[in-house]
């Protein structure tokens, strides 16, 4: 099983880190390297959040805590869900985890097995395909590249469901494409899912606070008729620039809670206490830091979209969420992997080939615009010189 998982495209996350390590090696030789490959905000964690962690340490919160997360943190998550989506959630249904990946691991481990099918997006965050294959389930993809804006088609998703389908994975906004599917399409999908009462819906909403043009997040919390078979993944990493804090939260069906707690006890034990107090301060505090970040990300999105489409042989749709652009580079005469390698060694720009996120994306690359506008402009100018 481990070998099968390693041989799947799920190694994409490892591959991404290898690319970044190679970029650092080149940088160590004295050559400038502009990193547009890493998927984390380039902002500092807001001060009031860091102060809350320091206070927790000073107050003596040094020991083990309950595996599913301290009650105060789970209650803060529920308050935020109520504020954002007007949904009343019992804190017993919330699980605090060290980042988002444990939620993916636990959910697919729980529902995946030989003979089962799990539907997931491609290109998509590589852990999903990796874990589906690891459990022996059949990975059933829906291809985002069929749409010019890289959005999923709800009718196509519904057509893939059969009696063997155990789980459906939705990532909205999507990593790596930066695409965002609006409420009307989610309404259609949610209505169609009512016909499949045994299907688990896994909604990855980690980029829910990174949506452009004033559009609202169509969270699956908005569909109470689905809540008893809904798993929602979210967290602090992207919204509050807290990637290194390793803090995520998830919502689970009531029937899953005792099993998830057992998995937590036997794997990570618990998330460290000071980080959870920092998480409370983030959720209960002002959204000013998010608003400032999104103002900056909007400017960068518009800039990188314009500059990418000025490159010969490159086509890029306008990202609707997250902080990624996913251009097609087939017109350059190169595959995504060839383009990314040439960018690194000749232009001094680190990006990620599309195949890190699924085999269908061999003509694509991912740019992260979690970098300054100056660096984005310089990187794209270097690539333009490289191509011309």
Tab-separated table of C-alpha atoms in Angstrom:
chain	number	residue	atom	x	y	z
A	1	UNK	CA	0.000	0.000	0.000
A	2	UNK	CA	2.789	2.430	0.875
A	3	UNK	CA	4.582	1.667	-2.391
A	4	UNK	CA	1.359	2.179	-4.340
A	5	UNK	CA	0.819	5.533	-2.643
A	6	UNK	CA	4.388	6.601	-3.363
A	7	UNK	CA	4.049	5.696	-7.015
A	8	UNK	CA	0.831	7.677	-7.397
A	9	UNK	CA	0.762	11.348	-8.335
A	10	UNK	CA	0.075	11.951	-4.655
A	11	UNK	CA	3.811	12.355	-4.303
A	12	UNK	CA	3.161	15.798	-5.746
A	13	UNK	CA	3.502	17.450	-2.345
A	14	UNK	CA	6.913	15.823	-1.883
A	15	UNK	CA	7.793	16.833	-5.453
A	16	UNK	CA	6.889	20.445	-4.721
A	17	UNK	CA	9.196	20.486	-1.714
A	18	UNK	CA	12.014	18.936	-3.764
A	19	UNK	CA	11.635	21.759	-6.306
A	20	UNK	CA	11.846	24.345	-3.553
A	21	UNK	CA	14.923	22.608	-2.081
A	22	UNK	CA	16.567	22.676	-5.522
A	23	UNK	CA	15.769	26.386	-5.801
A	24	UNK	CA	17.491	27.013	-2.461
A	25	UNK	CA	20.568	25.102	-3.669
A	26	UNK	CA	20.795	27.317	-6.742
A	27	UNK	CA	20.294	30.387	-4.565
A	28	UNK	CA	23.157	29.239	-2.311
A	29	UNK	CA	25.521	29.486	-5.311
A	30	UNK	CA	24.889	33.234	-5.397
A	31	UNK	CA	22.259	33.300	-8.149
A	32	UNK	CA	19.072	35.209	-7.320
A	33	UNK	CA	15.992	32.984	-7.145
A	34	UNK	CA	12.465	34.395	-7.001
A	35	UNK	CA	10.193	31.860	-5.347
A	36	UNK	CA	6.702	31.766	-6.846
A	37	UNK	CA	6.234	28.123	-5.936
A	38	UNK	CA	5.362	28.106	-2.252
A	39	UNK	CA	1.732	28.087	-1.131
A	40	UNK	CA	1.804	30.254	1.944
A	41	UNK	CA	1.008	33.927	2.580
A	42	UNK	CA	4.134	36.083	2.743
A	43	UNK	CA	2.668	38.137	5.591
A	44	UNK	CA	3.470	37.955	9.297
A	45	UNK	CA	1.001	36.411	11.723
A	46	UNK	CA	-0.898	39.387	13.241
A	47	UNK	CA	0.521	40.639	16.554
A	48	UNK	CA	-2.590	40.024	18.673
A	49	UNK	CA	-2.478	36.348	17.682
A	50	UNK	CA	1.186	35.993	18.630
A	51	UNK	CA	0.532	37.835	21.906
A	52	UNK	CA	-2.225	35.334	22.774
A	53	UNK	CA	0.218	32.436	22.335
A	54	UNK	CA	2.823	34.158	24.511
A	55	UNK	CA	0.220	34.824	27.207
A	56	UNK	CA	-0.857	31.161	27.129
A	57	UNK	CA	2.740	30.115	27.752
A	58	UNK	CA	3.102	32.653	30.567
A	59	UNK	CA	-0.205	31.462	32.060
A	60	UNK	CA	1.126	27.907	32.298
A	61	UNK	CA	-0.641	26.161	29.410
A	62	UNK	CA	2.213	23.707	28.903
A	63	UNK	CA	0.616	20.288	29.297
A	64	UNK	CA	-1.500	17.808	27.369
A	65	UNK	CA	-5.008	18.879	26.420
A	66	UNK	CA	-7.986	16.901	25.171
A	67	UNK	CA	-7.386	15.281	21.797
A	68	UNK	CA	-10.287	16.894	19.942
A	69	UNK	CA	-9.181	20.413	20.965
A	70	UNK	CA	-9.799	22.574	24.009
A	71	UNK	CA	-13.459	23.507	24.369
A	72	UNK	CA	-12.740	27.252	24.165
A	73	UNK	CA	-11.096	26.794	20.776
A	74	UNK	CA	-13.918	24.645	19.416
A	75	UNK	CA	-16.447	27.181	20.679
A	76	UNK	CA	-14.512	29.966	18.904
A	77	UNK	CA	-14.752	27.975	15.664
A	78	UNK	CA	-18.528	27.663	16.141
A	79	UNK	CA	-18.851	31.393	16.761
A	80	UNK	CA	-16.988	32.093	13.523
A	81	UNK	CA	-19.146	29.647	11.545
A	82	UNK	CA	-22.248	31.344	12.979
A	83	UNK	CA	-20.921	34.787	12.008
A	84	UNK	CA	-19.854	33.803	8.485
A	85	UNK	CA	-22.572	31.331	7.484
A	86	UNK	CA	-25.407	31.791	10.008
A	87	UNK	CA	-25.182	28.101	10.929
A	88	UNK	CA	-25.529	26.848	14.500
A	89	UNK	CA	-22.887	24.176	15.152
A	90	UNK	CA	-22.363	22.086	18.283
A	91	UNK	CA	-18.697	22.330	19.391
A	92	UNK	CA	-18.734	18.554	19.905
A	93	UNK	CA	-18.789	18.255	16.101
A	94	UNK	CA	-15.581	20.298	15.730
A	95	UNK	CA	-12.123	18.698	15.751
A	96	UNK	CA	-8.891	20.709	16.162
A	97	UNK	CA	-5.935	19.220	14.279
A	98	UNK	CA	-2.275	20.057	13.534
A	99	UNK	CA	-3.026	21.561	10.131
A	100	UNK	CA	-5.427	20.317	7.479
A	101	UNK	CA	-3.730	17.132	6.322
A	102	UNK	CA	-4.811	14.981	9.307
A	103	UNK	CA	-8.434	15.669	8.344
A	104	UNK	CA	-7.768	14.397	4.812
A	105	UNK	CA	-5.894	11.381	6.163
A	106	UNK	CA	-8.521	10.448	8.751
A	107	UNK	CA	-11.530	10.932	6.475
A	108	UNK	CA	-10.214	8.936	3.538
A	109	UNK	CA	-8.847	6.235	5.874
A	110	UNK	CA	-12.258	5.962	7.506
A	111	UNK	CA	-14.334	5.676	4.341
A	112	UNK	CA	-11.902	4.313	1.780
A	113	UNK	CA	-11.302	0.594	1.205
A	114	UNK	CA	-10.976	-1.856	-1.708
A	115	UNK	CA	-14.215	-1.900	-3.684
A	116	UNK	CA	-15.147	1.671	-2.745
A	117	UNK	CA	-14.911	4.678	-5.053
A	118	UNK	CA	-13.991	8.232	-4.068
A	119	UNK	CA	-14.566	11.153	-6.443
A	120	UNK	CA	-11.985	13.959	-6.375
A	121	UNK	CA	-10.820	16.929	-8.508
A	122	UNK	CA	-7.869	16.894	-10.867
A	123	UNK	CA	-5.765	18.914	-10.808
A	124	UNK	CA	-6.100	19.160	-7.060
A	125	UNK	CA	-4.173	19.089	-3.809
A	126	UNK	CA	-2.110	15.898	-4.220
A	127	UNK	CA	-2.804	14.312	-0.822
A	128	UNK	CA	-6.330	13.376	-1.916
A	129	UNK	CA	-5.327	11.124	-4.808
A	130	UNK	CA	-2.459	9.707	-2.759
A	131	UNK	CA	-4.672	8.757	0.180
A	132	UNK	CA	-7.448	7.337	-2.003
A	133	UNK	CA	-4.939	5.021	-3.671
A	134	UNK	CA	-3.386	4.160	-0.298
A	135	UNK	CA	-6.702	2.850	1.050
A	136	UNK	CA	-7.222	0.643	-2.018
A	137	UNK	CA	-10.248	2.640	-3.143
A	138	UNK	CA	-10.759	3.530	-6.779
A	139	UNK	CA	-9.832	7.181	-7.400
A	140	UNK	CA	-12.472	8.680	-9.721
A	141	UNK	CA	-11.388	12.112	-11.009
A	142	UNK	CA	-13.391	14.998	-12.401
A	143	UNK	CA	-11.241	17.147	-14.663
A	144	UNK	CA	-11.200	20.891	-14.031
A	145	UNK	CA	-9.263	21.495	-17.235
A	146	UNK	CA	-12.401	20.766	-19.283
A	147	UNK	CA	-13.589	24.279	-18.345
A	148	UNK	CA	-11.798	27.386	-19.654
A	149	UNK	CA	-12.018	28.966	-16.195
A	150	UNK	CA	-10.876	25.702	-14.538
A	151	UNK	CA	-14.131	25.308	-12.600
A	152	UNK	CA	-15.892	22.024	-11.943
A	153	UNK	CA	-19.135	21.064	-13.650
A	154	UNK	CA	-21.738	19.961	-11.048
A	155	UNK	CA	-23.585	17.830	-13.633
A	156	UNK	CA	-20.374	15.961	-14.451
A	157	UNK	CA	-19.737	15.299	-10.765
A	158	UNK	CA	-23.256	13.967	-10.225
A	159	UNK	CA	-22.915	11.701	-13.282
A	160	UNK	CA	-19.916	9.951	-11.670
A	161	UNK	CA	-21.829	8.805	-8.579
A	162	UNK	CA	-22.854	5.135	-8.377
A	163	UNK	CA	-23.597	2.507	-5.719
A	164	UNK	CA	-19.869	2.112	-4.983
A	165	UNK	CA	-19.228	5.815	-4.392
A	166	UNK	CA	-18.334	6.371	-0.758
A	167	UNK	CA	-17.155	9.984	-0.759
A	168	UNK	CA	-17.063	13.132	-2.891
A	169	UNK	CA	-14.197	15.622	-2.429
A	170	UNK	CA	-14.800	19.284	-3.297
A	171	UNK	CA	-12.008	21.908	-3.081
A	172	UNK	CA	-13.382	25.432	-3.404
A	173	UNK	CA	-11.524	27.730	-3.992
A	174	UNK	CA	-9.191	25.251	-5.637
A	175	UNK	CA	-5.495	24.631	-5.166
A	176	UNK	CA	-3.687	24.649	-7.635
A	177	UNK	CA	-5.958	26.313	-10.212
A	178	UNK	CA	-7.120	29.326	-8.192
A	179	UNK	CA	-10.609	28.760	-9.587
A	180	UNK	CA	-13.693	29.591	-7.526
A	181	UNK	CA	-17.123	28.045	-8.036
A	182	UNK	CA	-19.988	30.362	-7.131
A	183	UNK	CA	-23.142	29.685	-5.146
A	184	UNK	CA	-25.447	28.883	-8.083
A	185	UNK	CA	-23.329	25.871	-9.093
A	186	UNK	CA	-22.950	24.738	-5.465
A	187	UNK	CA	-26.744	25.046	-5.056
A	188	UNK	CA	-27.221	22.763	-8.065
A	189	UNK	CA	-24.695	20.253	-6.740
A	190	UNK	CA	-26.142	20.264	-3.216
A	191	UNK	CA	-29.633	19.687	-4.581
A	192	UNK	CA	-28.417	16.733	-6.666
A	193	UNK	CA	-26.582	15.223	-3.679
A	194	UNK	CA	-29.881	14.894	-1.787
A	195	UNK	CA	-30.542	11.813	-3.957
A	196	UNK	CA	-27.522	9.996	-2.486
A	197	UNK	CA	-28.108	9.830	1.289
A	198	UNK	CA	-25.206	7.452	1.941
A	199	UNK	CA	-22.567	9.575	0.214
A	200	UNK	CA	-20.092	11.459	2.416
A	201	UNK	CA	-19.390	15.021	1.238
A	202	UNK	CA	-15.869	16.259	1.999
A	203	UNK	CA	-15.648	20.020	1.467
A	204	UNK	CA	-12.141	21.507	1.592
A	205	UNK	CA	-12.728	25.177	2.377
A	206	UNK	CA	-9.223	26.127	3.545
A	207	UNK	CA	-9.170	29.092	1.101
A	208	UNK	CA	-12.637	30.296	2.119
A	209	UNK	CA	-11.329	33.726	3.151
A	210	UNK	CA	-9.340	34.249	-0.070
A	211	UNK	CA	-12.116	35.063	-2.555
A	212	UNK	CA	-11.955	38.010	-4.944
A	213	UNK	CA	-14.311	40.657	-6.327
A	214	UNK	CA	-16.491	40.803	-3.212
A	215	UNK	CA	-18.023	37.382	-3.822
A	216	UNK	CA	-19.325	35.266	-0.940
A	217	UNK	CA	-18.115	31.822	0.037
A	218	UNK	CA	-20.829	29.187	-0.711
A	219	UNK	CA	-19.888	26.974	2.228
A	220	UNK	CA	-21.549	23.589	2.577
A	221	UNK	CA	-22.628	24.813	6.016
A	222	UNK	CA	-25.311	26.666	4.029
A	223	UNK	CA	-27.064	23.335	3.296
A	224	UNK	CA	-28.381	21.980	6.632
A	225	UNK	CA	-30.039	18.997	4.920
A	226	UNK	CA	-26.525	17.630	4.186
A	227	UNK	CA	-24.968	18.240	7.619
A	228	UNK	CA	-25.261	14.638	8.869
A	229	UNK	CA	-22.917	13.395	6.115
A	230	UNK	CA	-20.726	16.455	5.775
A	231	UNK	CA	-17.029	16.850	6.584
A	232	UNK	CA	-15.680	20.399	6.282
A	233	UNK	CA	-11.950	21.145	6.355
A	234	UNK	CA	-10.815	24.663	7.235
A	235	UNK	CA	-8.235	26.297	9.460
A	236	UNK	CA	-6.010	29.225	10.265
A	237	UNK	CA	-3.039	28.712	7.907
A	238	UNK	CA	-4.110	30.732	4.893
A	239	UNK	CA	-6.526	33.255	6.387
A	240	UNK	CA	-4.277	34.396	9.246
A	241	UNK	CA	-0.804	33.696	7.791
A	242	UNK	CA	-0.313	30.845	10.281
A	243	UNK	CA	1.044	28.036	8.083
A	244	UNK	CA	3.894	27.170	10.457
A	245	UNK	CA	1.687	27.095	13.530
A	246	UNK	CA	0.122	23.845	12.264
A	247	UNK	CA	-3.454	24.511	13.273
A	248	UNK	CA	-6.612	23.394	11.487
A	249	UNK	CA	-10.208	22.609	12.297
A	250	UNK	CA	-12.824	20.334	10.806
A	251	UNK	CA	-16.516	19.565	11.158
A	252	UNK	CA	-17.691	15.939	11.218
A	253	UNK	CA	-20.922	13.886	11.174
A	254	UNK	CA	-21.917	12.944	14.705
A	255	UNK	CA	-21.430	9.220	13.995
A	256	UNK	CA	-17.745	9.831	13.201
A	257	UNK	CA	-16.710	11.770	16.297
A	258	UNK	CA	-15.809	8.900	18.641
A	259	UNK	CA	-13.771	7.238	15.896
A	260	UNK	CA	-11.911	10.448	15.015
A	261	UNK	CA	-11.039	11.001	18.671
A	262	UNK	CA	-9.566	7.485	18.819
A	263	UNK	CA	-7.505	8.196	15.709
A	264	UNK	CA	-6.265	11.454	17.246
A	265	UNK	CA	-5.322	9.800	20.533
A	266	UNK	CA	-3.347	7.136	18.697
A	267	UNK	CA	-1.604	9.487	16.241
A	268	UNK	CA	-0.994	13.130	17.179
A	269	UNK	CA	-2.373	13.075	20.769
A	270	UNK	CA	-3.398	16.748	20.607
A	271	UNK	CA	-2.523	20.152	19.204
A	272	UNK	CA	-0.250	22.117	21.547
A	273	UNK	CA	-2.188	24.381	23.894
A	274	UNK	CA	-0.579	27.805	23.221
A	275	UNK	CA	-1.301	27.463	19.501
A	276	UNK	CA	-4.969	26.823	20.241
A	277	UNK	CA	-5.163	29.991	22.341
A	278	UNK	CA	-3.613	31.842	19.409
A	279	UNK	CA	-6.342	30.335	17.228
A	280	UNK	CA	-9.041	31.671	19.549
A	281	UNK	CA	-7.574	35.178	19.337
A	282	UNK	CA	-7.497	34.937	15.545
A	283	UNK	CA	-11.145	33.902	15.207
A	284	UNK	CA	-12.512	36.297	17.816
A	285	UNK	CA	-10.357	39.231	16.721
A	286	UNK	CA	-10.766	41.728	13.926
A	287	UNK	CA	-10.726	40.658	10.275
A	288	UNK	CA	-8.638	43.725	9.451
A	289	UNK	CA	-5.541	41.595	8.734
A	290	UNK	CA	-7.538	39.447	6.274
A	291	UNK	CA	-8.919	42.534	4.535
A	292	UNK	CA	-5.445	44.066	4.174
A	293	UNK	CA	-4.067	40.777	2.861
A	294	UNK	CA	-6.861	40.468	0.313
A	295	UNK	CA	-6.341	44.042	-0.880
A	296	UNK	CA	-2.705	43.150	-1.588
A	297	UNK	CA	-3.568	39.763	-3.111
A	298	UNK	CA	-6.108	41.419	-5.435
A	299	UNK	CA	-3.456	43.764	-6.815
A	300	UNK	CA	-1.022	40.873	-7.255
A	301	UNK	CA	-3.667	38.687	-8.909
A	302	UNK	CA	-4.451	41.363	-11.472
A	303	UNK	CA	-0.761	41.953	-12.106
A	304	UNK	CA	0.264	38.322	-12.570
A	305	UNK	CA	-2.796	37.573	-14.722
A	306	UNK	CA	-1.907	40.466	-17.032
A	307	UNK	CA	1.802	39.621	-17.235
A	308	UNK	CA	1.265	35.892	-17.784
A	309	UNK	CA	-1.075	36.540	-20.702
A	310	UNK	CA	1.548	38.815	-22.257
A	311	UNK	CA	4.020	35.908	-22.441
A	312	UNK	CA	4.245	34.271	-25.889
A	313	UNK	CA	2.527	30.891	-25.913
A	314	UNK	CA	1.011	31.267	-22.420
A	315	UNK	CA	-2.715	31.433	-21.568
A	316	UNK	CA	-4.056	32.090	-18.072
A	317	UNK	CA	-7.617	32.379	-16.748
A	318	UNK	CA	-8.383	34.963	-14.058
A	319	UNK	CA	-8.123	33.371	-10.589
A	320	UNK	CA	-11.281	33.672	-8.512
A	321	UNK	CA	-9.821	32.607	-5.164
A	322	UNK	CA	-6.772	31.443	-3.201
A	323	UNK	CA	-3.437	32.941	-4.382
A	324	UNK	CA	-2.498	30.801	-7.377
A	325	UNK	CA	-2.451	31.271	-11.145
A	326	UNK	CA	-2.479	28.135	-13.296
A	327	UNK	CA	-1.472	29.031	-16.845
A	328	UNK	CA	-1.365	26.706	-19.832
A	329	UNK	CA	2.094	26.790	-21.445
A	330	UNK	CA	1.554	24.410	-24.371
A	331	UNK	CA	1.940	27.266	-26.845
A	332	UNK	CA	5.595	27.647	-25.852
A	333	UNK	CA	6.336	24.208	-27.271
A	334	UNK	CA	7.176	22.933	-23.781
A	335	UNK	CA	5.394	20.753	-21.260
A	336	UNK	CA	4.733	22.220	-17.844
A	337	UNK	CA	7.668	20.282	-16.380
A	338	UNK	CA	10.025	21.526	-19.104
A	339	UNK	CA	8.774	25.093	-18.701
A	340	UNK	CA	9.224	25.004	-14.902
A	341	UNK	CA	12.756	23.593	-15.198
A	342	UNK	CA	13.754	26.227	-17.747
A	343	UNK	CA	12.295	28.972	-15.536
A	344	UNK	CA	14.351	27.789	-12.578
A	345	UNK	CA	17.692	27.396	-14.328
A	346	UNK	CA	17.496	30.178	-16.912
A	347	UNK	CA	15.118	32.796	-15.457
A	348	UNK	CA	15.803	32.285	-11.761
A	349	UNK	CA	12.116	31.720	-10.966
A	350	UNK	CA	10.827	28.755	-8.960
A	351	UNK	CA	7.350	27.510	-9.941
A	352	UNK	CA	5.623	24.121	-9.798
A	353	UNK	CA	4.739	21.948	-12.825
A	354	UNK	CA	1.077	21.059	-13.155
A	355	UNK	CA	1.796	17.322	-12.960
A	356	UNK	CA	2.559	17.778	-9.248
A	357	UNK	CA	-1.233	18.088	-8.937
A	358	UNK	CA	-2.366	15.357	-11.334
A	359	UNK	CA	-1.362	13.708	-14.603
A	360	UNK	CA	-3.946	15.654	-16.618
A	361	UNK	CA	-2.102	18.929	-16.060
A	362	UNK	CA	1.051	18.213	-18.092
A	363	UNK	CA	0.567	21.424	-20.129
A	364	UNK	CA	0.233	23.654	-17.042
A	365	UNK	CA	2.303	25.202	-14.268
A	366	UNK	CA	1.342	26.789	-10.956
A	367	UNK	CA	2.463	30.268	-9.962
A	368	UNK	CA	1.904	31.407	-6.378
A	369	UNK	CA	1.489	35.140	-6.046
A	370	UNK	CA	2.202	35.060	-2.316
A	371	UNK	CA	5.142	37.336	-3.166
A	372	UNK	CA	5.624	41.069	-3.549
A	373	UNK	CA	4.432	42.850	-6.689
A	374	UNK	CA	8.059	43.818	-7.325
A	375	UNK	CA	9.156	40.178	-7.275
A	376	UNK	CA	6.233	39.147	-9.477
A	377	UNK	CA	7.096	41.828	-12.033
A	378	UNK	CA	10.786	40.911	-12.025
A	379	UNK	CA	10.035	37.182	-12.297
A	380	UNK	CA	7.697	37.605	-15.250
A	381	UNK	CA	10.143	39.959	-16.976
A	382	UNK	CA	12.870	37.317	-16.582
A	383	UNK	CA	10.586	34.645	-18.038
A	384	UNK	CA	9.613	36.925	-20.915
A	385	UNK	CA	13.292	37.438	-21.767
A	386	UNK	CA	13.824	33.691	-21.518
A	387	UNK	CA	11.016	32.996	-23.994
A	388	UNK	CA	11.915	35.717	-26.507
